PDB file of C-alpha atoms in Angstrom:
ATOM      1  CA  MET A  30     125.981 104.296 110.851  1.00  0.00           C
ATOM      2  CA  GLU A  31     126.345 106.646 107.996  1.00  0.00           C
ATOM      3  CA  PHE A  32     124.082 109.450 107.880  1.00  0.00           C
ATOM      4  CA  GLU A  33     122.656 111.210 104.673  1.00  0.00           C
ATOM      5  CA  ASN A  34     119.970 113.648 104.973  1.00  0.00           C
ATOM      6  CA  ALA A  35     118.302 112.100 107.621  1.00  0.00           C
ATOM      7  CA  ILE A  36     119.122 108.536 106.592  1.00  0.00           C
ATOM      8  CA  PHE A  37     121.019 106.209 108.466  1.00  0.00           C
ATOM      9  CA  THR A  38     122.059 102.390 107.615  1.00  0.00           C
ATOM     10  CA  GLN A  39     123.649 100.104 109.745  1.00  0.00           C
ATOM     11  CA  LYS A  40     125.165  96.933 108.182  1.00  0.00           C
ATOM     12  CA  TYR A  41     125.271  93.658 109.584  1.00  0.00           C
ATOM     13  CA  ASP A  42     125.597  89.753 108.533  1.00  0.00           C
ATOM     14  CA  VAL A  43     122.572  87.239 109.188  1.00  0.00           C
ATOM     15  CA  LYS A  44     122.749  83.406 108.967  1.00  0.00           C
ATOM     16  CA  VAL A  45     120.347  81.966 106.585  1.00  0.00           C
ATOM     17  CA  GLY A  46     121.468  78.548 106.593  1.00  0.00           C
ATOM     18  CA  PRO A  47     124.230  76.340 107.692  1.00  0.00           C
ATOM     19  CA  GLY A  48     127.330  77.959 106.965  1.00  0.00           C
ATOM     20  CA  VAL A  49     125.136  80.714 104.603  1.00  0.00           C
ATOM     21  CA  VAL A  50     125.936  84.300 105.555  1.00  0.00           C
ATOM     22  CA  PHE A  51     123.912  87.394 103.678  1.00  0.00           C
ATOM     23  CA  PRO A  52     125.031  90.879 103.981  1.00  0.00           C
ATOM     24  CA  ALA A  53     122.076  92.811 105.471  1.00  0.00           C
ATOM     25  CA  LYS A  54     121.564  96.404 106.348  1.00  0.00           C
ATOM     26  CA  THR A  55     118.892  98.161 108.673  1.00  0.00           C
ATOM     27  CA  THR A  56     117.723 101.625 107.664  1.00  0.00           C
ATOM     28  CA  VAL A  57     116.886 104.401 109.750  1.00  0.00           C
ATOM     29  CA  ILE A  58     114.554 107.500 108.852  1.00  0.00           C
ATOM     30  CA  GLU A  59     115.131 110.236 111.299  1.00  0.00           C
ATOM     31  CA  THR A  60     111.980 112.866 111.329  1.00  0.00           C
ATOM     32  CA  VAL A  61     111.591 115.837 113.636  1.00  0.00           C
ATOM     33  CA  GLU A  62     109.895 113.705 116.161  1.00  0.00           C
ATOM     34  CA  ASN A  63     110.501 110.200 115.027  1.00  0.00           C
ATOM     35  CA  LEU A  64     112.976 107.406 114.271  1.00  0.00           C
ATOM     36  CA  TYR A  65     111.500 104.928 111.986  1.00  0.00           C
ATOM     37  CA  ILE A  66     113.783 101.137 111.871  1.00  0.00           C
ATOM     38  CA  ILE A  67     113.370  99.368 108.694  1.00  0.00           C
ATOM     39  CA  SER A  68     114.158  96.151 108.849  1.00  0.00           C
ATOM     40  CA  PRO A  69     115.872  96.107 112.502  1.00  0.00           C
ATOM     41  CA  GLY A  70     119.132  94.434 113.098  1.00  0.00           C
ATOM     42  CA  PRO A  71     121.100  94.022 116.174  1.00  0.00           C
ATOM     43  CA  LEU A  72     122.383  97.708 115.975  1.00  0.00           C
ATOM     44  CA  LYS A  73     124.627  96.579 118.877  1.00  0.00           C
ATOM     45  CA  ASP A  74     126.656  99.801 120.079  1.00  0.00           C
ATOM     46  CA  ARG A  75     124.182 102.057 118.450  1.00  0.00           C
ATOM     47  CA  LEU A  76     121.438 101.388 121.087  1.00  0.00           C
ATOM     48  CA  GLU A  77     122.508 103.652 123.316  1.00  0.00           C
ATOM     49  CA  ALA A  78     122.634 106.514 120.630  1.00  0.00           C
ATOM     50  CA  ILE A  79     118.900 105.979 119.679  1.00  0.00           C
ATOM     51  CA  SER A  80     117.795 105.879 123.136  1.00  0.00           C
ATOM     52  CA  SER A  81     119.777 109.277 123.125  1.00  0.00           C
ATOM     53  CA  LEU A  82     117.801 111.003 120.625  1.00  0.00           C
ATOM     54  CA  GLN A  83     114.588 111.182 122.529  1.00  0.00           C
ATOM     55  CA  LYS A  84     112.369 110.721 119.356  1.00  0.00           C
ATOM     56  CA  ASN A  85     109.458 108.154 119.391  1.00  0.00           C
ATOM     57  CA  ILE A  86     110.793 105.107 117.684  1.00  0.00           C
ATOM     58  CA  HIS A  87     108.771 102.547 115.185  1.00  0.00           C
ATOM     59  CA  PHE A  88     110.619  99.473 114.196  1.00  0.00           C
ATOM     60  CA  ILE A  89     109.153  97.831 111.038  1.00  0.00           C
ATOM     61  CA  ALA A  90     109.410  94.538 109.578  1.00  0.00           C
ATOM     62  CA  PRO A  91     109.094  95.459 105.810  1.00  0.00           C
ATOM     63  CA  ASN A  92     108.103  91.698 104.692  1.00  0.00           C
ATOM     64  CA  ASN A  93     107.064  88.294 106.363  1.00  0.00           C
ATOM     65  CA  PHE A  94     110.630  87.326 106.824  1.00  0.00           C
ATOM     66  CA  HIS A  95     112.553  90.375 108.295  1.00  0.00           C
ATOM     67  CA  HIS A  96     111.233  90.200 111.930  1.00  0.00           C
ATOM     68  CA  PHE A  97     113.908  88.408 113.844  1.00  0.00           C
ATOM     69  CA  PHE A  98     115.326  90.872 115.847  1.00  0.00           C
ATOM     70  CA  LEU A  99     112.045  92.287 116.888  1.00  0.00           C
ATOM     71  CA  PRO A 100     111.925  90.672 120.013  1.00  0.00           C
ATOM     72  CA  LYS A 101     115.293  91.794 121.371  1.00  0.00           C
ATOM     73  CA  MET A 102     114.306  95.644 120.065  1.00  0.00           C
ATOM     74  CA  LYS A 103     111.002  94.956 122.261  1.00  0.00           C
ATOM     75  CA  GLU A 104     113.177  93.855 125.026  1.00  0.00           C
ATOM     76  CA  VAL A 105     115.529  96.935 124.759  1.00  0.00           C
ATOM     77  CA  PHE A 106     112.689  99.619 123.406  1.00  0.00           C
ATOM     78  CA  PRO A 107     109.242  98.642 125.548  1.00  0.00           C
ATOM     79  CA  GLU A 108     107.631 101.483 124.559  1.00  0.00           C
ATOM     80  CA  ALA A 109     108.060 101.855 120.899  1.00  0.00           C
ATOM     81  CA  LYS A 110     105.373 101.523 118.204  1.00  0.00           C
ATOM     82  CA  PHE A 111     106.024  97.996 116.134  1.00  0.00           C
ATOM     83  CA  TYR A 112     104.545  97.192 112.660  1.00  0.00           C
ATOM     84  CA  GLY A 113     104.677  94.477 110.461  1.00  0.00           C
ATOM     85  CA  SER A 114     101.984  91.764 108.839  1.00  0.00           C
ATOM     86  CA  LYS A 115      99.476  89.447 110.964  1.00  0.00           C
ATOM     87  CA  ARG A 116     102.253  86.545 109.849  1.00  0.00           C
ATOM     88  CA  VAL A 117     105.110  88.038 111.708  1.00  0.00           C
ATOM     89  CA  GLU A 118     102.545  88.980 114.635  1.00  0.00           C
ATOM     90  CA  ARG A 119     102.153  85.233 115.249  1.00  0.00           C
ATOM     91  CA  ILE A 120     105.615  84.316 114.667  1.00  0.00           C
ATOM     92  CA  SER A 121     107.300  87.199 116.659  1.00  0.00           C
ATOM     93  CA  LYS A 122     104.251  87.086 119.515  1.00  0.00           C
ATOM     94  CA  ILE A 123     104.659  90.893 119.374  1.00  0.00           C
ATOM     95  CA  ALA A 124     101.748  93.189 118.944  1.00  0.00           C
ATOM     96  CA  LEU A 125     101.876  94.646 115.804  1.00  0.00           C
ATOM     97  CA  HIS A 126     100.344  97.929 113.721  1.00  0.00           C
ATOM     98  CA  PRO A 127      99.688  97.438 110.363  1.00  0.00           C
ATOM     99  CA  ILE A 128     102.377  99.146 108.117  1.00  0.00           C
ATOM    100  CA  VAL A 129      99.136 101.407 106.477  1.00  0.00           C
ATOM    101  CA  GLU A 130      99.329 103.284 109.733  1.00  0.00           C
ATOM    102  CA  LEU A 131     102.392 104.585 109.315  1.00  0.00           C
ATOM    103  CA  ASN A 132     101.257 107.981 107.906  1.00  0.00           C
ATOM    104  CA  GLU A 133     104.477 109.832 107.870  1.00  0.00           C
ATOM    105  CA  LEU A 134     106.359 107.591 105.618  1.00  0.00           C
ATOM    106  CA  GLU A 135     105.908 107.184 101.700  1.00  0.00           C
ATOM    107  CA  PHE A 136     105.564 102.876 100.774  1.00  0.00           C
ATOM    108  CA  GLN A 137     103.965 100.714  98.452  1.00  0.00           C
ATOM    109  CA  LYS A 138     103.131  97.150  98.800  1.00  0.00           C
ATOM    110  CA  ILE A 139     104.389  95.003  96.512  1.00  0.00           C
ATOM    111  CA  LEU A 140     101.190  92.610  94.885  1.00  0.00           C
ATOM    112  CA  GLY A 141     101.043  89.347  93.577  1.00  0.00           C
ATOM    113  CA  ASN A 142     103.174  87.392  96.179  1.00  0.00           C
ATOM    114  CA  GLU A 143     101.454  87.470  99.494  1.00  0.00           C
ATOM    115  CA  LEU A 144     104.155  84.734 100.892  1.00  0.00           C
ATOM    116  CA  LEU A 145     106.673  87.761 100.775  1.00  0.00           C
ATOM    117  CA  GLY A 146     104.166  90.808 101.545  1.00  0.00           C
ATOM    118  CA  GLU A 147     106.750  93.115 101.078  1.00  0.00           C
ATOM    119  CA  TYR A 148     106.587  96.935 101.330  1.00  0.00           C
ATOM    120  CA  VAL A 149     109.119  99.242  99.872  1.00  0.00           C
ATOM    121  CA  PHE A 150     109.652 102.632 101.144  1.00  0.00           C
ATOM    122  CA  TYR A 151     110.740 106.322  99.632  1.00  0.00           C
ATOM    123  CA  HIS A 152     112.574 108.832 101.318  1.00  0.00           C
ATOM    124  CA  ASN A 153     112.006 111.951  99.668  1.00  0.00           C
ATOM    125  CA  ASP A 154     114.856 113.935 101.380  1.00  0.00           C
ATOM    126  CA  SER A 155     117.315 111.605 100.158  1.00  0.00           C
ATOM    127  CA  LYS A 156     115.803 110.459  96.724  1.00  0.00           C
ATOM    128  CA  SER A 157     116.136 106.988  98.187  1.00  0.00           C
ATOM    129  CA  LEU A 158     114.130 103.680  97.309  1.00  0.00           C
ATOM    130  CA  ILE A 159     114.630 101.338 100.267  1.00  0.00           C
ATOM    131  CA  VAL A 160     114.244  97.450  99.398  1.00  0.00           C
ATOM    132  CA  THR A 161     114.347  94.541 101.198  1.00  0.00           C
ATOM    133  CA  ASP A 162     114.192  90.825  99.596  1.00  0.00           C
ATOM    134  CA  LEU A 163     112.502  92.344  96.543  1.00  0.00           C
ATOM    135  CA  ILE A 164     115.673  92.467  94.679  1.00  0.00           C
ATOM    136  CA  PHE A 165     119.475  91.507  95.693  1.00  0.00           C
ATOM    137  CA  ASN A 166     122.872  93.102  94.629  1.00  0.00           C
ATOM    138  CA  PHE A 167     125.991  90.314  95.968  1.00  0.00           C
ATOM    139  CA  ARG A 168     129.309  91.551  94.829  1.00  0.00           C
ATOM    140  CA  HIS A 169     131.272  90.090  98.139  1.00  0.00           C
ATOM    141  CA  LYS A 170     133.551  87.538  98.430  1.00  0.00           C
ATOM    142  CA  MET A 171     131.554  84.613  99.830  1.00  0.00           C
ATOM    143  CA  ASN A 172     132.274  81.073 101.334  1.00  0.00           C
ATOM    144  CA  LEU A 173     131.237  78.015  99.787  1.00  0.00           C
ATOM    145  CA  PRO A 174     127.678  77.452 101.438  1.00  0.00           C
ATOM    146  CA  THR A 175     126.712  81.138 100.475  1.00  0.00           C
ATOM    147  CA  LYS A 176     128.022  80.626  96.719  1.00  0.00           C
ATOM    148  CA  LEU A 177     125.953  77.619  96.245  1.00  0.00           C
ATOM    149  CA  THR A 178     122.734  78.698  97.633  1.00  0.00           C
ATOM    150  CA  THR A 179     123.044  82.440  95.737  1.00  0.00           C
ATOM    151  CA  PHE A 180     124.021  80.210  92.531  1.00  0.00           C
ATOM    152  CA  LEU A 181     120.800  78.122  93.165  1.00  0.00           C
ATOM    153  CA  ALA A 182     118.818  81.359  93.708  1.00  0.00           C
ATOM    154  CA  GLY A 183     120.267  83.167  90.887  1.00  0.00           C
ATOM    155  CA  THR A 184     121.637  85.820  92.797  1.00  0.00           C
ATOM    156  CA  ASN A 185     125.509  84.764  92.852  1.00  0.00           C
ATOM    157  CA  ASN A 186     126.544  87.133  90.235  1.00  0.00           C
ATOM    158  CA  GLY A 187     125.327  90.911  91.021  1.00  0.00           C
ATOM    159  CA  LEU A 188     122.042  92.788  90.767  1.00  0.00           C
ATOM    160  CA  ALA A 189     119.219  90.178  90.392  1.00  0.00           C
ATOM    161  CA  ILE A 190     115.634  88.777  91.427  1.00  0.00           C
ATOM    162  CA  SER A 191     115.541  85.664  93.266  1.00  0.00           C
ATOM    163  CA  ARG A 192     114.539  82.536  91.607  1.00  0.00           C
ATOM    164  CA  VAL A 193     112.743  81.776  94.992  1.00  0.00           C
ATOM    165  CA  LEU A 194     110.521  84.920  94.651  1.00  0.00           C
ATOM    166  CA  LYS A 195     109.957  83.904  90.895  1.00  0.00           C
ATOM    167  CA  MET A 196     108.717  80.534  92.121  1.00  0.00           C
ATOM    168  CA  THR A 197     106.487  81.866  95.464  1.00  0.00           C
ATOM    169  CA  THR A 198     104.977  84.226  92.901  1.00  0.00           C
ATOM    170  CA  ASP A 199     101.016  84.187  93.067  1.00  0.00           C
ATOM    171  CA  ASP A 200     100.243  86.547  90.057  1.00  0.00           C
ATOM    172  CA  ARG A 201     103.424  87.472  87.851  1.00  0.00           C
ATOM    173  CA  PHE A 202     101.585  89.895  85.660  1.00  0.00           C
ATOM    174  CA  LEU A 203     100.375  91.844  89.203  1.00  0.00           C
ATOM    175  CA  MET A 204     103.828  91.515  90.614  1.00  0.00           C
ATOM    176  CA  ARG A 205     105.781  93.153  87.398  1.00  0.00           C
ATOM    177  CA  LYS A 206     103.225  96.304  87.172  1.00  0.00           C
ATOM    178  CA  SER A 207     103.755  96.626  91.228  1.00  0.00           C
ATOM    179  CA  ILE A 208     107.240  96.809  90.539  1.00  0.00           C
ATOM    180  CA  GLU A 209     107.024  99.121  87.130  1.00  0.00           C
ATOM    181  CA  LYS A 210     105.227 101.509  89.624  1.00  0.00           C
ATOM    182  CA  LEU A 211     107.961 101.937  91.945  1.00  0.00           C
ATOM    183  CA  LEU A 212     109.249 104.126  89.057  1.00  0.00           C
ATOM    184  CA  GLN A 213     106.362 106.928  89.820  1.00  0.00           C
ATOM    185  CA  PHE A 214     108.568 107.575  93.091  1.00  0.00           C
ATOM    186  CA  PRO A 215     111.410 110.394  91.938  1.00  0.00           C
ATOM    187  CA  PHE A 216     114.207 108.473  93.555  1.00  0.00           C
ATOM    188  CA  GLU A 217     118.077 108.464  92.388  1.00  0.00           C
ATOM    189  CA  LYS A 218     119.464 105.699  94.834  1.00  0.00           C
ATOM    190  CA  VAL A 219     118.234 102.163  96.001  1.00  0.00           C
ATOM    191  CA  ILE A 220     119.233 101.198  99.386  1.00  0.00           C
ATOM    192  CA  ILE A 221     119.175  97.442  99.294  1.00  0.00           C
ATOM    193  CA  ASN A 222     119.226  95.405 102.418  1.00  0.00           C
ATOM    194  CA  HIS A 223     121.203  92.308 100.718  1.00  0.00           C
ATOM    195  CA  GLY A 224     123.917  93.870  99.147  1.00  0.00           C
ATOM    196  CA  GLU A 225     125.284  96.704  97.296  1.00  0.00           C
ATOM    197  CA  ASP A 226     123.076  99.882  96.857  1.00  0.00           C
ATOM    198  CA  ILE A 227     122.395 100.602  93.419  1.00  0.00           C
ATOM    199  CA  THR A 228     121.391 104.020  91.187  1.00  0.00           C
ATOM    200  CA  ARG A 229     117.913 104.555  89.676  1.00  0.00           C
ATOM    201  CA  GLU A 230     119.285 103.475  86.232  1.00  0.00           C
ATOM    202  CA  GLU A 231     120.486 100.354  87.496  1.00  0.00           C
ATOM    203  CA  PHE A 232     116.977  99.718  88.674  1.00  0.00           C
ATOM    204  CA  GLU A 233     115.704 100.446  85.426  1.00  0.00           C
ATOM    205  CA  GLN A 234     117.403  97.903  83.888  1.00  0.00           C
ATOM    206  CA  ILE A 235     115.982  95.315  86.071  1.00  0.00           C
ATOM    207  CA  VAL A 236     112.585  96.552  85.563  1.00  0.00           C
ATOM    208  CA  ASP A 237     113.284  96.211  81.858  1.00  0.00           C
ATOM    209  CA  LYS A 238     114.174  92.603  82.556  1.00  0.00           C
ATOM    210  CA  LEU A 239     111.381  91.613  84.718  1.00  0.00           C
ATOM    211  CA  GLU A 240     109.581  89.305  82.123  1.00  0.00           C
ATOM    212  CA  LYS A 241     113.102  87.091  82.369  1.00  0.00           C
ATOM    213  CA  TYR A 242     112.705  87.008  86.200  1.00  0.00           C
ATOM    214  CA  LEU A 243     109.088  87.017  86.894  1.00  0.00           C
TER     215      LEU A 243
END
């Protein structure tokens, strides 16, 4: 894990189709009494370290598609609290609290695409915005199936919003307004789940081009 102002990030690879592998990362926010684990991955050798912190643990599925490791985390941390949507609750078969009950964290729901149902989080101490599937920033070397998949999604050449998001968005105006509203947070860095992190200036460039994507 990397540590910066009470934020940890744990990178891992996730298989999303035959031969298709995306880089991903888990973000962990530590407060005085709590540990908030956003988009939990395998965590592997970090499980013992997390347990040793003796804090209240909260696992968060930030959208409808980042829930695959929740059952494993439930086995390892049966006393932890789990948060996510009703859809994730049905799929994971784990009783979930709604994300709006996370009183200690700052967040905003992205409106206009209920299929994704994404919440974006803000961590004030590190001035970081935490996004999951809202934007991608693939700059790594890819195998052929991954390269083809990202080409079709329009995410094969660095910072971009996926065409899948555009295709599944119910209200593009509402989606654009939700993304623009994120600029109200005084963030300096954006932690991107799939790909390399970016600066506020780079995020603002995406916002300026929203009509191209949505």
